[in-house]
Tab-separated table of C-alpha atoms in Angstrom:
chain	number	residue	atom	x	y	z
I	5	UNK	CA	-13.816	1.419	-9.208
I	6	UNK	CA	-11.421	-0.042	-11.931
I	7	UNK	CA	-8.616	-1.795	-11.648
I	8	UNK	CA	-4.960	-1.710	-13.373
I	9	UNK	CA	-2.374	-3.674	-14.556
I	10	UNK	CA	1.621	-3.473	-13.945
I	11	UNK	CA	4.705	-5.709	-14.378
I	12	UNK	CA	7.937	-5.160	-12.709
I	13	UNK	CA	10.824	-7.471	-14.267
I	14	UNK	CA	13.128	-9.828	-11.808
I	15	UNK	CA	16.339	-7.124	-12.099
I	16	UNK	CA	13.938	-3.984	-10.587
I	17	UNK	CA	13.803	-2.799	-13.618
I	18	UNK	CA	10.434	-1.286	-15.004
I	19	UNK	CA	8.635	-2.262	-17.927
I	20	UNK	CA	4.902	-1.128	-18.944
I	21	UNK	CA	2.139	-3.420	-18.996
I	22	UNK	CA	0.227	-4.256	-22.399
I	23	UNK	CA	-3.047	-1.689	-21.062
I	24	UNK	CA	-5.800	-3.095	-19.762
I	25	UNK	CA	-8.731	-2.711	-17.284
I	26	UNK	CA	-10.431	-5.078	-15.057
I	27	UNK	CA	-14.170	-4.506	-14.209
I	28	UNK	CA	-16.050	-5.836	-11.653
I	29	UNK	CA	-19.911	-7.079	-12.630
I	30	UNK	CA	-21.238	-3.847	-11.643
I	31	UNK	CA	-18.888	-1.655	-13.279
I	32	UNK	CA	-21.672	-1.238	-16.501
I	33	UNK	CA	-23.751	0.194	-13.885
I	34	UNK	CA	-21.652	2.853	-13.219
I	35	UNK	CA	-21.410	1.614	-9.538
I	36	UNK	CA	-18.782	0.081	-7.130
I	37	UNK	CA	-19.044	-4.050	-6.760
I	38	UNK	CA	-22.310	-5.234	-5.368
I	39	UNK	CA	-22.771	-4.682	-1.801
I	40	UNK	CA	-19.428	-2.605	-1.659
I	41	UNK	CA	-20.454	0.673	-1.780
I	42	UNK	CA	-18.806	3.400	0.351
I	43	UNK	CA	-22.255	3.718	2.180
I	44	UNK	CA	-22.084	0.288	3.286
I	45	UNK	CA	-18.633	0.242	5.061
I	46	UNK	CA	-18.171	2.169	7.851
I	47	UNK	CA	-14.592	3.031	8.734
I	48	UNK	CA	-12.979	2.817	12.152
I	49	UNK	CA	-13.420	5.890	14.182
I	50	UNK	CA	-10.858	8.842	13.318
I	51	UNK	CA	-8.044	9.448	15.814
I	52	UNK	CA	-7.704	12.915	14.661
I	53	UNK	CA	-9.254	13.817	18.807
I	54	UNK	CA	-7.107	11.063	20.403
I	55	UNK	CA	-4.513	9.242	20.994
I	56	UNK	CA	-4.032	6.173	17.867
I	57	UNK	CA	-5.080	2.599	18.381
I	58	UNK	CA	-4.332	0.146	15.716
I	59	UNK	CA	-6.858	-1.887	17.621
I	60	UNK	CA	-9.581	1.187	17.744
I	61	UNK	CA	-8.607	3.249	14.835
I	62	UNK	CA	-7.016	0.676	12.434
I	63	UNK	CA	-5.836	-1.167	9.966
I	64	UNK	CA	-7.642	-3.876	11.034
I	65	UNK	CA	-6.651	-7.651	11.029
I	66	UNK	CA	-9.473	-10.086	9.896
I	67	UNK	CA	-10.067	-11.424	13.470
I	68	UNK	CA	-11.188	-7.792	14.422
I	69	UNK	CA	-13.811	-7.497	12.137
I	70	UNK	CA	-17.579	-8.719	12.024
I	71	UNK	CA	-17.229	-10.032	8.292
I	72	UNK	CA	-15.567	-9.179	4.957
I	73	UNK	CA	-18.197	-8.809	3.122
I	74	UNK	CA	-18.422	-5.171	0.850
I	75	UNK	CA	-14.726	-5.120	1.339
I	76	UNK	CA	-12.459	-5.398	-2.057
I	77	UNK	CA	-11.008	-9.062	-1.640
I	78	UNK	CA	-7.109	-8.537	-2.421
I	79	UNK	CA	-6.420	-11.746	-0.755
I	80	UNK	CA	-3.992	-10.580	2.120
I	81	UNK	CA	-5.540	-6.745	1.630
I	82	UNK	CA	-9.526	-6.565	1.895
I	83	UNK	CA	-9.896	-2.409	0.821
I	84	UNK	CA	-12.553	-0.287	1.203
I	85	UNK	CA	-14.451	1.139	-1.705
I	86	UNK	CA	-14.529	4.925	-2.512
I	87	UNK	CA	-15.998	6.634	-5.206
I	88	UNK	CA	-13.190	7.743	-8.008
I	89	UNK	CA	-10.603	5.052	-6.526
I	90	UNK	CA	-8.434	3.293	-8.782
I	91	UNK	CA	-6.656	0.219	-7.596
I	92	UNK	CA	-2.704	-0.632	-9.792
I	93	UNK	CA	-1.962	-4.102	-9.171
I	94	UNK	CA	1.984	-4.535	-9.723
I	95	UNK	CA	2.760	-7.793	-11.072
I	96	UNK	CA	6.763	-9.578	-10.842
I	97	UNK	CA	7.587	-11.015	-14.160
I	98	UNK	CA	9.453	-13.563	-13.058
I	99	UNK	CA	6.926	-15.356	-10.935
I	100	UNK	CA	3.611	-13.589	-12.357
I	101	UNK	CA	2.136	-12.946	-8.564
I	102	UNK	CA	0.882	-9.540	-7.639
I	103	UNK	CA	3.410	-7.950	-5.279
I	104	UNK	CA	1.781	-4.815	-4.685
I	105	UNK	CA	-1.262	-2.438	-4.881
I	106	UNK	CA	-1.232	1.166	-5.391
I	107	UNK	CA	-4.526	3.377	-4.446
I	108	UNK	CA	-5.103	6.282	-6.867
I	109	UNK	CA	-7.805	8.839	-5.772
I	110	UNK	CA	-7.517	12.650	-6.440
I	111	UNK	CA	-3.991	12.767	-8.060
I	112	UNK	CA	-2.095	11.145	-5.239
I	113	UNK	CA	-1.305	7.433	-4.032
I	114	UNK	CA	-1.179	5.020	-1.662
I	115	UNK	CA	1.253	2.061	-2.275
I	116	UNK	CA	0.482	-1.189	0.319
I	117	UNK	CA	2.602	-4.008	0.664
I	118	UNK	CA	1.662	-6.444	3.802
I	119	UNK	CA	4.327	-8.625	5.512
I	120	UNK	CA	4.435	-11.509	7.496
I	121	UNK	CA	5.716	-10.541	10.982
I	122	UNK	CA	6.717	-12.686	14.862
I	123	UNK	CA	3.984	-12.557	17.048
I	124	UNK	CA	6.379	-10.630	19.100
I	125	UNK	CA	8.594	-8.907	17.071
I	126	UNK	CA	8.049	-4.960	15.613
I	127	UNK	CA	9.664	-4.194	12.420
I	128	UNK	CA	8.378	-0.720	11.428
I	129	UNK	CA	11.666	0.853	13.934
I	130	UNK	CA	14.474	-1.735	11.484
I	131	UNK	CA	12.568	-0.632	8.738
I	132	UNK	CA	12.733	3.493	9.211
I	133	UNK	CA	16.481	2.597	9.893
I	134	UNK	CA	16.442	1.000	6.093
I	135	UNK	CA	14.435	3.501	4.358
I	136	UNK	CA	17.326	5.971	5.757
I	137	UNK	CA	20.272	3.876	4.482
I	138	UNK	CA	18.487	3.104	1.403
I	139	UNK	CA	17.399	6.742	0.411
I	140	UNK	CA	20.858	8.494	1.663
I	141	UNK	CA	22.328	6.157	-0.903
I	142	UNK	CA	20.735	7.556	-3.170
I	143	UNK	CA	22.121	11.134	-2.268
I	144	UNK	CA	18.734	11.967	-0.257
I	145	UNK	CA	17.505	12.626	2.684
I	146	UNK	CA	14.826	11.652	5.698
I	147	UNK	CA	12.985	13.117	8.157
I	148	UNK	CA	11.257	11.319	11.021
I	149	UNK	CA	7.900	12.725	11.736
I	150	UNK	CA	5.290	12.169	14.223
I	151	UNK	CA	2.237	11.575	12.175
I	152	UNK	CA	-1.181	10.368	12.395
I	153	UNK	CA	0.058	6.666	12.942
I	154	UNK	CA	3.182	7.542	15.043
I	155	UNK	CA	6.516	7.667	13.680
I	156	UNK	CA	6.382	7.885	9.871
I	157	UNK	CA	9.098	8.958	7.472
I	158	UNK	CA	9.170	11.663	4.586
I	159	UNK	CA	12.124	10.839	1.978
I	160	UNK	CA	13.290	13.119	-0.550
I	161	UNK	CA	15.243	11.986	-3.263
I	162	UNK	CA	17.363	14.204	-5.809
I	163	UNK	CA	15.460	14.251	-9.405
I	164	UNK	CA	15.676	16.143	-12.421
I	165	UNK	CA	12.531	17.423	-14.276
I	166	UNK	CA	11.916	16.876	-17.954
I	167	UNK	CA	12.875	20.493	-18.605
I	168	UNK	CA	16.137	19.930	-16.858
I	169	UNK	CA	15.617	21.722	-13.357
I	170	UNK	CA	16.718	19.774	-10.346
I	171	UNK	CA	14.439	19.436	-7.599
I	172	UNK	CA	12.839	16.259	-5.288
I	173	UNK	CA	11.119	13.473	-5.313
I	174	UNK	CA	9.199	12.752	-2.228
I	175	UNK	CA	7.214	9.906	-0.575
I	176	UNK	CA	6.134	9.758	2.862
I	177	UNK	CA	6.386	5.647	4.975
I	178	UNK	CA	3.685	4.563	7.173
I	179	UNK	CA	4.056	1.609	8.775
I	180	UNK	CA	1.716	-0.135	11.181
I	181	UNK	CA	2.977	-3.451	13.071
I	182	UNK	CA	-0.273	-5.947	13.910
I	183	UNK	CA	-0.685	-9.012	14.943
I	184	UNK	CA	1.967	-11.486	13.028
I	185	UNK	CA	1.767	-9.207	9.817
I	186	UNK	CA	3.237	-5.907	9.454
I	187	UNK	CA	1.483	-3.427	6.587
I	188	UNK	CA	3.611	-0.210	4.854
I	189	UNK	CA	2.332	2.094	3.323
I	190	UNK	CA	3.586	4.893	0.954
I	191	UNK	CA	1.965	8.104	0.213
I	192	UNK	CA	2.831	10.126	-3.252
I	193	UNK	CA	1.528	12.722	-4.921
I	194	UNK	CA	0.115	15.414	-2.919
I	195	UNK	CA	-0.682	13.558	-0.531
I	196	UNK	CA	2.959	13.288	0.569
I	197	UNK	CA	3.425	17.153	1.596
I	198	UNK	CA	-0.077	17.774	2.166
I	199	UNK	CA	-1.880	16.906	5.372
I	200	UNK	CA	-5.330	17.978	3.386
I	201	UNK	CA	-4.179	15.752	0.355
I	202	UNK	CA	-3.376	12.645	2.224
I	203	UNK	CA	-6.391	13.043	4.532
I	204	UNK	CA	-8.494	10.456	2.255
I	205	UNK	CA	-5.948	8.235	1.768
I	206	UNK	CA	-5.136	7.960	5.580
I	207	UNK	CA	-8.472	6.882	5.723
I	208	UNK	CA	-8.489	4.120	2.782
I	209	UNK	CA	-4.645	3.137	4.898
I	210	UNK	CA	-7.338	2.822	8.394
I	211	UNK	CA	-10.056	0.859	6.330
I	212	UNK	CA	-7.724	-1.936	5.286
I	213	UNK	CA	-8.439	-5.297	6.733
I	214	UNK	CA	-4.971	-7.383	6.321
I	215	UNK	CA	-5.936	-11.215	6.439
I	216	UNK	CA	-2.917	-12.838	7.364
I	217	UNK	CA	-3.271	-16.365	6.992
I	218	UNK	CA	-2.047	-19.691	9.066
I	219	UNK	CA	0.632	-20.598	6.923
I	220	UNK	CA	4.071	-20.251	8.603
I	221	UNK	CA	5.886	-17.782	6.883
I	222	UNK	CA	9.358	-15.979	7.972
I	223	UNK	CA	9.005	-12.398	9.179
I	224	UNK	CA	9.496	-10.062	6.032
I	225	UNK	CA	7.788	-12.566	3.892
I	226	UNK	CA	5.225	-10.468	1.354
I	227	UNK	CA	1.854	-12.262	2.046
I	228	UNK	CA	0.340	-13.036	-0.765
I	229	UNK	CA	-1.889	-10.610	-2.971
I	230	UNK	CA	-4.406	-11.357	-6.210
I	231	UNK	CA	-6.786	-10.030	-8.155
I	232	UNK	CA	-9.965	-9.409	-6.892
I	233	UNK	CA	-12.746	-12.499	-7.883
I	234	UNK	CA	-15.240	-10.809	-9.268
I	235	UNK	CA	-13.044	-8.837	-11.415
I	236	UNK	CA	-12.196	-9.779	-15.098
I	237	UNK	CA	-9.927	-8.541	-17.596
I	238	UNK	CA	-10.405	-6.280	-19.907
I	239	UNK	CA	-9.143	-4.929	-23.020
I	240	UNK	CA	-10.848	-1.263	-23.673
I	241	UNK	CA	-7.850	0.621	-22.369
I	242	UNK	CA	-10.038	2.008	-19.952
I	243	UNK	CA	-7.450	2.529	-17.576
I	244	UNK	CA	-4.007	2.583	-19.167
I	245	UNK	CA	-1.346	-0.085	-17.400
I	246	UNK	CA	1.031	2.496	-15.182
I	247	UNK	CA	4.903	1.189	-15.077
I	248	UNK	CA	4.823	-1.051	-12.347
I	249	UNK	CA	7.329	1.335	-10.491
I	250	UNK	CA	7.521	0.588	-6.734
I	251	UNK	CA	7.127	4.330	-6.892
I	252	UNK	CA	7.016	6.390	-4.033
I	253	UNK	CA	7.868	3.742	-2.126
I	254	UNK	CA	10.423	1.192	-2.898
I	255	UNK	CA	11.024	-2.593	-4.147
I	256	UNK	CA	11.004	-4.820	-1.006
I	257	UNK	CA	10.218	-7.944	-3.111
I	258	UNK	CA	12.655	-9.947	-1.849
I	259	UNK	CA	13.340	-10.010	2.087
I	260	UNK	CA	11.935	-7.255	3.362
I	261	UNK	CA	10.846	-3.583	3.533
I	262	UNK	CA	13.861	-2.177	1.674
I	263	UNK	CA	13.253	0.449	-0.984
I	264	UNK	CA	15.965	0.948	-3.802
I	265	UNK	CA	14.115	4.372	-5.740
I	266	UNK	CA	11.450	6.710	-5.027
I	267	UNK	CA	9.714	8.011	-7.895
């Protein structure tokens, strides 16, 4: 599993990383951290037969598991390891604190974010209302669709093509409200048109464990995210530093769930 690097700048704007990798102890091995292979982490049972549970089918929060351990420690995100995943930590410039991961496995990603929620408010319905404002800004266009996780939304923005053609960008929203924390995530690549694409990354988005703290936080808060302990950083270039675009999915760094560019 390795592990790469992105900055985003304070104005949105996006700026490459100096490349870099960060391996775990194990990585000369060839293998995923110790103890945290795939074999040793079983995922919550697939809904694909029934009706979805958070509770049952996940994301889990901490309180609903036995113990972390095997789990990649984000901090707020504990993610489960899979052969031929790469994990993008996006870094803000102006504060230097990891505001994002993005999953890569099999030419698509998942972007998570995790924010702090009421223990009785939902904010996945307000934020499907802001991914619409945001993206028909932007001259595009949603569609609400029933998904695996319930209500999800697929966004196309207007883009042009290095050879000039016009076509669309597109990202598909999940968003799953739990207990005091509410996770997004954003699906690109194949995996945002293809149900056969996205079927391993819906299961990396059900094997997250969010750990949402005691601190007090507002609702929309982003809970905080690091790199993992037992990781270090590298400088082989082994996996080049991606622009820290909120790509296929967005730039709530601020307040809140809002996404200003897809792509």
């Amino acid at each position: 599993m390795a592990f790469g690097f992105g900055k985003k700048k304070k104005n949105g704007s996006d700026e490459p990383a100096t490349p870099g990798r960060a391996t775990t102890d194990s990585d000369d091995a060839g293998s995923s951290p110790a103890g945290a292979g795939p074999e040793m982490l079983d995922l919550p049972p697939d809904p694909s037969d029934t009706a979805y549970d958070r509770e049952v089918h996940g994301p889990l929060d901490e309180s609903e598991v036995e113990g972390t351990d095997g789990y990649v420690d984000l901090g707020a995100l504990l993610i489960t390891p899979r052969e031929g995943l790469s994990l993008r930590l996006e870094v803000e410039e102006s504060t230097s604190r990891v505001i994002a991961v993005t999953l890569d496995l099999n030419g698509s990603s998942l972007q998570l974010q995790a924010f702090a929620a009421s223990r009785s408010e939902k904010l996945w319905r307000d934020i499907r209302e802001q991914i619409g404002l945001s993206v028909g800004s932007q001259g595009g266009e949603i569609e609400i669709l029933d998904g695996t996780f319930g209500k999800e939304v697929l966004a196309k923005v207007p883009a042009q093509g290095s050879d000039g053609s016009k076509g669309f960008r597109v990202a598909r929203f999940i968003g799953i409200d739990g207990p005091r924390w509410f996770l997004r995530g954003v699906l690109g690549g194949n995996a945002a048109v293809d149900s056969a694409a996205a079927g391993e990354l819906e299961d990396l988005f059900r094997g997250v464990v969010v750990v949402r703290g005691e601190t007090p936080l507002p609702p929309r808060d982003l809970l905080l995210l690091r790199l993992p302990k037992d990781a270090v950083a590298g400088s082989d270039g082994g996996v080049a530093a991606d622009h820290a675009a909120p790509a296929q999915g967005g730039e709530p760094f601020r307040r809140g769930p809002e996404i200003t560019a897809i792509g």
